[in-house]
Amino acid sequence: MNFSLSQIARAALVFTIAAHGPVQAADQSEALVLRGAKLYVAPDRAPIADGVVVMLGNKIVAAGAKDTVKIPAGARESQCSGPVIAAGFQNSHVHFIGDAWNNAGKQPAQDLSKRIADMLTRYGYATVFDIASDRDNTLALRARVERGEVAGPRILTVGLPLFPPNGIPIYLDHFPREFLNILPQPATPEAAVKVVRENLDAGADGTKLFIATPQPKEIRRMPAAIARAAADETHRRGKLIIAHPTDIQGVQAALDAGVDILAHTTLGVETPWPDELRREAVRKNLSVIPTLKLMEYELKKENVPPAVVPRLVAASVDHVKTFAAAGGQILFGTDVGYMSDFDPTEEYVLMARAGLTPMQILASLTTAPAARWKEGDRRGRVEAGMDADLVVLDADPATDVANFSKVRCTISRGRTIYSAQDKK
Ligand SMILES: [Zn+2]
């Protein structure tokens, strides 16, 4: 049988899309040049003045000082060039939950793109980790982003989280019954393994355990054998396991189970972590997502007297401070999607108060998640060969960490998924 040239070309295009995702759209066949007055190659490297980044398709092909980078003939200039370039950020604690995201497979693409911009990409997130949502709905959303229909970041998800038996926490009360009814509460290790397998087989990227959940009169705890079985199965599949700890006993339970990441520090707990617990956490490479802004948000919601709030926030800031100072890995995350206030500025300010330098915060957004996901050779730094995940800021975060949220453009795998200019 004879194929026409156009048939072969079409087949090649289909193959390209199947193999690499939709970021290889036609407009990415030519090189794209992005310029920044200051270029942060990586948190542990001196920034470069007058930096240039050249992208081709979904990859960075060159990056460095202006006079060292050769611009390919016919390259286009990006409209995103601006004051500061850094690697695209990862928000490691988000949720695609609530009415706004329902029926994500069918909603008009432009509505979803706008919602994603408002919650995520206008703040520089080129990758997000969804740590509990209606799995199939989130996977439908991800598929549309990957096809290029919806402008959005790379979405990693745990799908449906696991709760202790009869253990849906009180703070999820406001969600509709139909959603709460699908949340798994496995009663045995075997049942937990089954839930983990179903999630991962469906396309989830990890497992989330609500290891200790507040009930009206007590904290319900996931039996240790169930947590361990879920963690072991997740690791057997090469994925990460993340836990919501609630309190110090919950941190210990997470360590005992072999958990990789804590979804929050122990918010609202005034006592410091015992030294031995902190040492064990650092030794076992536990990562912590602080979510410090969430603390204030929740206390306000619960009408805690304003005088008490700073004391509780200071205690949580101190947990993060001592853990980070001991060498513990911090991953940036905000809990947006659960939290309806999307602005991350306060989170950056509180992380700085916990003693993190601007470059340590940049690491929590870039190189730390890349390393945690074993993708350090692929993303997290602005270098040739890396994924073209980039953020352009209007001001330098080294002078004020609030500038991390002054985002001009977000680029995920070569595609400009947010541009402040387009919004005007
Ligand atoms: Zn959350």
CSV table of C-alpha atoms and ligand atoms in Angstrom, one decimal:
chain,number,residue,atom,x,y,z
A,1,MET,CA,0.0,0.0,0.0
A,2,ASN,CA,1.2,3.5,-0.9
A,3,PHE,CA,1.1,6.3,1.6
A,4,SER,CA,1.0,9.9,0.5
A,5,LEU,CA,3.6,12.2,2.0
A,6,SER,CA,0.9,14.0,3.9
A,7,GLN,CA,-0.3,10.7,5.4
A,8,ILE,CA,3.2,10.0,6.5
A,9,ALA,CA,3.6,13.5,7.9
A,10,ARG,CA,0.4,13.1,9.8
A,11,ALA,CA,1.4,9.7,11.2
A,12,ALA,CA,4.7,11.2,12.3
A,13,LEU,CA,2.8,14.0,14.1
A,14,VAL,CA,0.5,11.6,15.8
A,15,PHE,CA,3.6,9.6,16.9
A,16,THR,CA,5.2,12.8,18.2
A,17,ILE,CA,2.1,13.7,20.2
A,18,ALA,CA,1.7,10.2,21.6
A,19,ALA,CA,5.4,10.0,22.6
A,20,HIS,CA,5.9,13.5,24.0
A,21,GLY,CA,2.6,15.0,24.8
A,22,PRO,CA,0.9,18.0,23.2
A,23,VAL,CA,3.6,20.5,24.1
A,24,GLN,CA,5.1,19.8,20.7
A,25,ALA,CA,2.5,21.9,19.0
A,26,ALA,CA,3.5,23.4,15.6
A,27,ASP,CA,4.5,26.8,17.1
A,28,GLN,CA,7.2,25.0,19.1
A,29,SER,CA,9.1,23.7,16.1
A,30,GLU,CA,11.2,26.9,16.1
A,31,ALA,CA,13.5,28.0,18.9
A,32,LEU,CA,12.1,30.5,21.4
A,33,VAL,CA,14.4,33.0,23.1
A,34,LEU,CA,13.7,34.3,26.6
A,35,ARG,CA,15.8,37.1,28.2
A,36,GLY,CA,16.1,38.2,31.8
A,37,ALA,CA,18.1,41.0,33.5
A,38,LYS,CA,18.9,38.3,36.1
A,39,LEU,CA,18.9,34.6,35.6
A,40,TYR,CA,18.7,32.2,38.5
A,41,VAL,CA,20.2,29.0,37.1
A,42,ALA,CA,19.7,27.2,40.4
A,43,PRO,CA,19.5,28.2,44.1
A,44,ASP,CA,23.1,27.0,44.7
A,45,ARG,CA,24.6,28.9,41.8
A,46,ALA,CA,25.5,32.6,41.5
A,47,PRO,CA,22.8,34.4,39.4
A,48,ILE,CA,23.8,35.5,35.9
A,49,ALA,CA,23.3,39.1,34.8
A,50,ASP,CA,21.8,39.6,31.3
A,51,GLY,CA,20.7,35.9,31.0
A,52,VAL,CA,19.3,34.3,27.9
A,53,VAL,CA,17.4,31.0,27.7
A,54,VAL,CA,16.8,29.2,24.4
A,55,MET,CA,14.0,26.7,24.2
A,56,LEU,CA,13.2,24.2,21.5
A,57,GLY,CA,10.0,22.2,21.9
A,58,ASN,CA,9.6,21.2,25.5
A,59,LYS,CA,13.3,21.5,26.4
A,60,ILE,CA,15.9,24.2,27.2
A,61,VAL,CA,18.7,23.9,24.6
A,62,ALA,CA,20.9,26.7,25.9
A,63,ALA,CA,21.1,29.0,28.9
A,64,GLY,CA,23.7,31.5,30.2
A,65,ALA,CA,25.0,35.0,29.9
A,66,LYS,CA,24.0,36.9,26.8
A,67,ASP,CA,27.4,36.9,25.2
A,68,THR,CA,27.9,33.1,25.7
A,69,VAL,CA,24.6,31.9,24.2
A,70,LYS,CA,24.3,31.4,20.4
A,71,ILE,CA,20.8,32.3,19.2
A,72,PRO,CA,19.7,29.9,16.4
A,73,ALA,CA,18.8,31.5,13.1
A,74,GLY,CA,15.0,32.1,12.8
A,75,ALA,CA,14.5,31.9,16.5
A,76,ARG,CA,11.5,33.8,17.9
A,77,GLU,CA,11.7,36.3,20.8
A,78,SER,CA,9.4,35.5,23.7
A,79,GLN,CA,7.0,38.2,24.9
A,80,CYS,CA,7.8,37.1,28.4
A,81,SER,CA,11.3,38.5,28.7
A,82,GLY,CA,11.6,40.5,31.9
A,83,PRO,CA,13.6,41.3,35.0
A,84,VAL,CA,14.1,37.8,36.6
A,85,ILE,CA,14.1,34.3,35.2
A,86,ALA,CA,14.1,31.1,37.4
A,87,ALA,CA,13.1,27.5,36.9
A,88,GLY,CA,9.4,26.9,37.0
A,89,PHE,CA,8.0,26.4,40.5
A,90,GLN,CA,6.3,23.4,42.0
A,91,ASN,CA,3.4,23.8,44.4
A,92,SER,CA,3.5,20.4,46.3
A,93,HIS,CA,0.2,20.8,48.1
A,94,VAL,CA,-2.9,21.7,46.0
A,95,HIS,CA,-6.4,20.2,45.5
A,96,PHE,CA,-8.7,20.1,42.5
A,97,ILE,CA,-11.7,19.8,44.8
A,98,GLY,CA,-15.1,21.5,45.0
A,99,ASP,CA,-17.8,22.5,42.5
A,100,ALA,CA,-15.5,24.6,40.4
A,101,TRP,CA,-13.6,21.6,39.2
A,102,ASN,CA,-16.5,19.1,38.8
A,103,ASN,CA,-17.0,17.6,35.4
A,104,ALA,CA,-13.5,18.7,34.4
A,105,GLY,CA,-13.7,16.4,31.3
A,106,LYS,CA,-16.6,18.4,29.9
A,107,GLN,CA,-16.3,22.0,31.1
A,108,PRO,CA,-15.5,24.6,28.5
A,109,ALA,CA,-11.7,24.7,28.2
A,110,GLN,CA,-11.5,28.5,28.6
A,111,ASP,CA,-13.3,28.3,32.0
A,112,LEU,CA,-10.8,25.7,33.3
A,113,SER,CA,-7.8,27.6,31.9
A,114,LYS,CA,-9.0,30.7,33.7
A,115,ARG,CA,-9.5,28.9,37.0
A,116,ILE,CA,-6.1,27.3,36.7
A,117,ALA,CA,-4.5,30.7,36.1
A,118,ASP,CA,-6.3,32.2,39.1
A,119,MET,CA,-5.3,29.5,41.5
A,120,LEU,CA,-1.9,28.3,40.2
A,121,THR,CA,-0.2,29.5,37.1
A,122,ARG,CA,-0.4,33.2,37.8
A,123,TYR,CA,1.9,32.4,40.8
A,124,GLY,CA,4.5,30.6,38.7
A,125,TYR,CA,3.5,26.9,39.2
A,126,ALA,CA,4.7,24.9,36.3
A,127,THR,CA,4.1,21.6,38.2
A,128,VAL,CA,1.5,21.0,40.9
A,129,PHE,CA,1.0,18.0,43.3
A,130,ASP,CA,-2.7,17.4,44.0
A,131,ILE,CA,-2.8,15.5,47.3
A,132,ALA,CA,-6.4,14.4,47.4
A,133,SER,CA,-9.2,14.9,45.0
A,134,ASP,CA,-11.8,13.0,43.0
A,135,ARG,CA,-9.2,11.0,41.1
A,136,ASP,CA,-11.0,10.4,37.8
A,137,ASN,CA,-12.1,14.0,37.6
A,138,THR,CA,-8.5,15.2,38.2
A,139,LEU,CA,-7.2,12.6,35.6
A,140,ALA,CA,-9.7,14.0,33.1
A,141,LEU,CA,-8.4,17.5,33.8
A,142,ARG,CA,-4.8,16.4,33.4
A,143,ALA,CA,-5.6,14.7,30.1
A,144,ARG,CA,-7.0,17.9,28.7
A,145,VAL,CA,-3.9,19.9,29.9
A,146,GLU,CA,-1.7,17.2,28.3
A,147,ARG,CA,-3.6,17.5,25.0
A,148,GLY,CA,-3.1,21.2,25.0
A,149,GLU,CA,-6.8,22.0,25.2
A,150,VAL,CA,-6.5,23.6,28.6
A,151,ALA,CA,-3.7,25.9,29.6
A,152,GLY,CA,-2.2,24.4,32.8
A,153,PRO,CA,0.8,23.0,34.7
A,154,ARG,CA,2.0,19.5,34.8
A,155,ILE,CA,-0.4,17.8,37.3
A,156,LEU,CA,0.8,15.1,39.7
A,157,THR,CA,-1.9,13.6,41.8
A,158,VAL,CA,-2.5,11.0,44.6
A,159,GLY,CA,-6.1,10.6,43.5
A,160,LEU,CA,-8.2,9.4,46.4
A,161,PRO,CA,-6.6,9.6,49.8
A,162,LEU,CA,-6.9,6.9,52.5
A,163,PHE,CA,-8.6,7.6,55.8
A,164,PRO,CA,-8.7,5.6,59.1
A,165,PRO,CA,-11.9,3.5,59.5
A,166,ASN,CA,-14.8,5.8,60.2
A,167,GLY,CA,-12.2,8.5,60.0
A,168,ILE,CA,-13.3,11.4,57.7
A,169,PRO,CA,-12.0,14.5,59.6
A,170,ILE,CA,-14.5,17.1,60.8
A,171,TYR,CA,-12.9,19.8,58.6
A,172,LEU,CA,-14.2,18.0,55.5
A,173,ASP,CA,-17.8,18.3,56.7
A,174,HIS,CA,-18.7,21.0,54.3
A,175,PHE,CA,-18.0,18.8,51.2
A,176,PRO,CA,-21.0,17.1,49.5
A,177,ARG,CA,-22.0,13.6,50.8
A,178,GLU,CA,-21.5,12.1,47.3
A,179,PHE,CA,-17.8,13.2,47.5
A,180,LEU,CA,-17.3,12.0,51.1
A,181,ASN,CA,-18.9,8.7,50.3
A,182,ILE,CA,-16.2,7.8,47.7
A,183,LEU,CA,-13.3,8.4,50.1
A,184,PRO,CA,-11.6,5.1,51.0
A,185,GLN,CA,-11.4,4.1,54.7
A,186,PRO,CA,-9.8,0.7,54.5
A,187,ALA,CA,-10.4,-1.5,57.5
A,188,THR,CA,-7.5,-4.0,56.9
A,189,PRO,CA,-4.0,-3.9,55.4
A,190,GLU,CA,-5.3,-6.0,52.4
A,191,ALA,CA,-8.0,-3.5,51.8
A,192,ALA,CA,-5.5,-0.6,51.9
A,193,VAL,CA,-3.2,-2.3,49.4
A,194,LYS,CA,-6.2,-2.8,47.1
A,195,VAL,CA,-7.0,1.0,47.3
A,196,VAL,CA,-3.4,1.9,46.6
A,197,ARG,CA,-3.3,-0.5,43.6
A,198,GLU,CA,-6.5,0.9,42.1
A,199,ASN,CA,-5.3,4.5,42.5
A,200,LEU,CA,-1.9,3.8,40.9
A,201,ASP,CA,-3.4,1.6,38.2
A,202,ALA,CA,-5.8,4.4,37.3
A,203,GLY,CA,-2.8,6.8,36.9
A,204,ALA,CA,-2.2,8.4,40.3
A,205,ASP,CA,1.4,9.3,41.1
A,206,GLY,CA,1.5,8.5,44.8
A,207,THR,CA,-0.5,7.8,47.9
A,208,LYS,CA,-1.9,10.1,50.6
A,209,LEU,CA,-2.7,8.9,54.1
A,210,PHE,CA,-4.7,10.9,56.6
A,211,ILE,CA,-2.9,9.2,59.4
A,212,ALA,CA,-4.7,11.0,62.3
A,213,THR,CA,-8.0,12.8,61.8
A,214,PRO,CA,-9.8,15.1,64.2
A,215,GLN,CA,-13.3,13.9,65.1
A,216,PRO,CA,-15.8,15.8,67.3
A,217,LYS,CA,-14.3,14.4,70.5
A,218,GLU,CA,-11.1,12.7,69.6
A,219,ILE,CA,-8.3,12.2,67.1
A,220,ARG,CA,-8.9,9.0,65.1
A,221,ARG,CA,-5.7,7.2,64.1
A,222,MET,CA,-5.0,4.9,61.2
A,223,PRO,CA,-3.9,1.5,62.5
A,224,ALA,CA,-0.1,1.1,62.0
A,225,ALA,CA,-0.4,-2.1,60.0
A,226,ILE,CA,-2.7,-0.4,57.5
A,227,ALA,CA,-0.4,2.7,57.1
A,228,ARG,CA,2.6,0.4,56.7
A,229,ALA,CA,0.9,-1.8,54.0
A,230,ALA,CA,-0.2,1.3,52.0
A,231,ALA,CA,3.3,2.7,52.2
A,232,ASP,CA,5.0,-0.5,51.2
A,233,GLU,CA,2.8,-1.1,48.2
A,234,THR,CA,3.3,2.5,47.1
A,235,HIS,CA,7.1,2.2,47.4
A,236,ARG,CA,7.0,-1.2,45.6
A,237,ARG,CA,5.5,0.7,42.7
A,238,GLY,CA,8.3,3.4,42.8
A,239,LYS,CA,5.9,6.1,44.0
A,240,LEU,CA,5.9,8.6,46.9
A,241,ILE,CA,3.8,8.3,50.0
A,242,ILE,CA,2.6,11.5,51.8
A,243,ALA,CA,0.8,11.9,55.1
A,244,HIS,CA,-1.3,14.5,56.9
A,245,PRO,CA,0.2,14.2,60.4
A,246,THR,CA,-2.1,16.5,62.6
A,247,ASP,CA,0.0,16.1,65.7
A,248,ILE,CA,3.4,14.9,67.0
A,249,GLN,CA,2.1,11.3,67.5
A,250,GLY,CA,1.0,11.5,63.8
A,251,VAL,CA,4.5,12.5,62.8
A,252,GLN,CA,5.8,9.5,64.6
A,253,ALA,CA,3.2,7.2,63.0
A,254,ALA,CA,4.2,8.6,59.6
A,255,LEU,CA,7.9,7.8,60.3
A,256,ASP,CA,7.0,4.3,61.5
A,257,ALA,CA,5.0,3.7,58.3
A,258,GLY,CA,7.9,4.8,56.1
A,259,VAL,CA,6.2,8.0,54.8
A,260,ASP,CA,8.2,10.3,52.4
A,261,ILE,CA,6.5,13.6,52.8
A,262,LEU,CA,4.4,15.4,55.4
A,263,ALA,CA,1.6,17.4,53.9
A,264,HIS,CA,1.8,20.0,56.7
A,265,THR,CA,3.9,20.6,59.7
A,266,THR,CA,2.0,20.0,63.0
A,267,LEU,CA,-0.3,23.0,62.7
A,268,GLY,CA,-1.8,24.3,66.0
A,269,VAL,CA,0.6,22.2,68.1
A,270,GLU,CA,2.4,24.4,70.6
A,271,THR,CA,5.0,21.9,71.9
A,272,PRO,CA,8.2,21.7,69.9
A,273,TRP,CA,9.0,18.4,68.2
A,274,PRO,CA,11.1,16.2,70.5
A,275,ASP,CA,14.7,16.3,69.4
A,276,GLU,CA,14.8,12.5,68.8
A,277,LEU,CA,11.7,12.7,66.5
A,278,ARG,CA,13.3,15.6,64.5
A,279,ARG,CA,16.6,13.6,64.2
A,280,GLU,CA,14.7,10.5,63.0
A,281,ALA,CA,12.8,12.6,60.5
A,282,VAL,CA,16.0,14.1,59.0
A,283,ARG,CA,17.7,10.7,59.1
A,284,LYS,CA,14.8,9.1,57.2
A,285,ASN,CA,14.8,11.9,54.6
A,286,LEU,CA,11.3,13.0,55.5
A,287,SER,CA,10.2,16.1,53.5
A,288,VAL,CA,7.9,18.7,55.1
A,289,ILE,CA,5.5,21.0,53.3
A,290,PRO,CA,5.0,23.8,55.9
A,291,THR,CA,1.6,25.3,54.8
A,292,LEU,CA,2.1,28.0,57.4
A,293,LYS,CA,-0.4,30.5,55.9
A,294,LEU,CA,-3.1,27.8,56.2
A,295,MET,CA,-2.6,28.1,60.0
A,296,GLU,CA,-3.9,31.7,60.1
A,297,TYR,CA,-6.6,30.9,57.6
A,298,GLU,CA,-8.0,28.0,59.7
A,299,LEU,CA,-7.7,29.8,63.0
A,300,LYS,CA,-9.7,32.8,61.6
A,301,LYS,CA,-12.3,30.4,60.2
A,302,GLU,CA,-12.7,28.8,63.7
A,303,ASN,CA,-13.0,32.2,65.4
A,304,VAL,CA,-10.0,31.6,67.6
A,305,PRO,CA,-9.4,34.8,69.6
A,306,PRO,CA,-7.0,37.1,67.6
A,307,ALA,CA,-4.6,37.3,70.6
A,308,VAL,CA,-4.0,33.5,70.4
A,309,VAL,CA,-3.4,33.4,66.7
A,310,PRO,CA,0.2,34.8,66.6
A,311,ARG,CA,1.3,32.4,69.3
A,312,LEU,CA,0.0,29.3,67.4
A,313,VAL,CA,1.5,30.5,64.2
A,314,ALA,CA,4.8,31.2,65.9
A,315,ALA,CA,4.8,27.6,67.2
A,316,SER,CA,4.3,26.2,63.7
A,317,VAL,CA,7.0,28.5,62.3
A,318,ASP,CA,9.3,27.2,65.0
A,319,HIS,CA,8.6,23.5,64.0
A,320,VAL,CA,9.7,24.4,60.4
A,321,LYS,CA,12.7,26.5,61.6
A,322,THR,CA,14.2,23.7,63.8
A,323,PHE,CA,13.5,21.0,61.2
A,324,ALA,CA,15.1,23.0,58.3
A,325,ALA,CA,18.0,24.1,60.5
A,326,ALA,CA,18.6,20.4,61.3
A,327,GLY,CA,18.9,19.7,57.6
A,328,GLY,CA,15.4,18.6,56.9
A,329,GLN,CA,14.1,19.0,53.4
A,330,ILE,CA,11.3,21.6,52.9
A,331,LEU,CA,9.0,21.4,49.9
A,332,PHE,CA,6.9,24.5,49.1
A,333,GLY,CA,3.1,24.1,49.3
A,334,THR,CA,0.0,26.1,50.1
A,335,ASP,CA,-3.1,23.8,50.2
A,336,VAL,CA,-4.9,26.0,47.6
A,337,GLY,CA,-8.1,24.4,46.4
A,338,TYR,CA,-8.9,23.6,50.0
A,339,MET,CA,-7.9,27.1,50.9
A,340,SER,CA,-9.9,29.6,48.8
A,341,ASP,CA,-7.4,32.4,49.3
A,342,PHE,CA,-4.9,31.6,46.5
A,343,ASP,CA,-2.2,34.2,47.1
A,344,PRO,CA,1.0,32.5,48.3
A,345,THR,CA,2.8,35.8,49.4
A,346,GLU,CA,2.1,35.2,53.1
A,347,GLU,CA,3.5,31.7,52.8
A,348,TYR,CA,6.8,33.1,51.5
A,349,VAL,CA,6.9,35.6,54.3
A,350,LEU,CA,6.3,33.0,56.9
A,351,MET,CA,8.9,30.7,55.4
A,352,ALA,CA,11.4,33.5,55.6
A,353,ARG,CA,10.4,34.0,59.3
A,354,ALA,CA,11.2,30.4,59.8
A,355,GLY,CA,14.8,31.2,58.8
A,356,LEU,CA,14.7,30.1,55.2
A,357,THR,CA,16.8,32.3,52.9
A,358,PRO,CA,15.4,33.4,49.5
A,359,MET,CA,17.5,30.8,47.9
A,360,GLN,CA,16.3,28.1,50.3
A,361,ILE,CA,12.8,29.0,49.4
A,362,LEU,CA,13.7,28.9,45.7
A,363,ALA,CA,15.1,25.4,46.3
A,364,SER,CA,11.8,24.4,48.0
A,365,LEU,CA,10.0,25.4,44.8
A,366,THR,CA,12.5,23.9,42.2
A,367,THR,CA,15.5,21.7,43.0
A,368,ALA,CA,14.0,20.1,46.2
A,369,PRO,CA,10.8,18.7,44.5
A,370,ALA,CA,12.8,17.7,41.4
A,371,ALA,CA,15.2,15.7,43.7
A,372,ARG,CA,12.3,14.3,45.7
A,373,TRP,CA,10.6,13.0,42.6
A,374,LYS,CA,14.0,11.7,41.3
A,375,GLU,CA,13.8,14.1,38.3
A,376,GLY,CA,16.8,16.3,39.2
A,377,ASP,CA,18.4,15.4,35.9
A,378,ARG,CA,15.3,16.6,34.0
A,379,ARG,CA,13.9,19.7,35.8
A,380,GLY,CA,14.4,22.2,38.6
A,381,ARG,CA,17.4,24.1,37.0
A,382,VAL,CA,17.7,26.5,34.1
A,383,GLU,CA,20.2,24.5,32.0
A,384,ALA,CA,20.5,23.0,28.6
A,385,GLY,CA,18.8,19.6,28.5
A,386,MET,CA,16.3,20.4,31.2
A,387,ASP,CA,12.5,20.6,30.7
A,388,ALA,CA,11.6,24.2,29.6
A,389,ASP,CA,9.8,24.9,32.9
A,390,LEU,CA,10.4,28.6,33.6
A,391,VAL,CA,9.0,31.5,35.6
A,392,VAL,CA,9.6,35.2,34.8
A,393,LEU,CA,9.3,37.5,37.8
A,394,ASP,CA,8.8,41.3,37.8
A,395,ALA,CA,11.1,41.8,40.8
A,396,ASP,CA,13.9,40.0,42.5
A,397,PRO,CA,13.0,37.6,45.4
A,398,ALA,CA,16.5,38.0,46.8
A,399,THR,CA,15.6,41.5,48.0
A,400,ASP,CA,12.1,40.6,49.2
A,401,VAL,CA,10.6,37.1,49.3
A,402,ALA,CA,7.2,38.6,48.5
A,403,ASN,CA,8.5,39.0,44.9
A,404,PHE,CA,8.2,35.2,44.4
A,405,SER,CA,4.6,35.9,43.7
A,406,LYS,CA,5.1,38.8,41.3
A,407,VAL,CA,4.9,36.6,38.2
A,408,ARG,CA,5.0,37.9,34.7
A,409,CYS,CA,4.9,34.5,32.9
A,410,THR,CA,4.8,30.8,33.6
A,411,ILE,CA,6.2,28.3,31.1
A,412,SER,CA,5.6,24.6,31.4
A,413,ARG,CA,7.6,22.3,29.1
A,414,GLY,CA,8.0,25.0,26.6
A,415,ARG,CA,4.5,26.2,26.5
A,416,THR,CA,3.6,29.6,27.9
A,417,ILE,CA,0.7,28.7,30.2
A,418,TYR,CA,0.3,32.1,31.9
A,419,SER,CA,1.2,35.6,30.8
A,420,ALA,CA,0.3,38.7,32.8
A,421,GLN,CA,0.2,40.6,29.6
A,422,ASP,CA,-2.6,38.5,28.2
A,423,LYS,CA,-4.7,39.3,31.2
A,424,LYS,CA,-4.6,43.1,30.6
B,1,ZN,ZN,-4.6,19.8,51.7
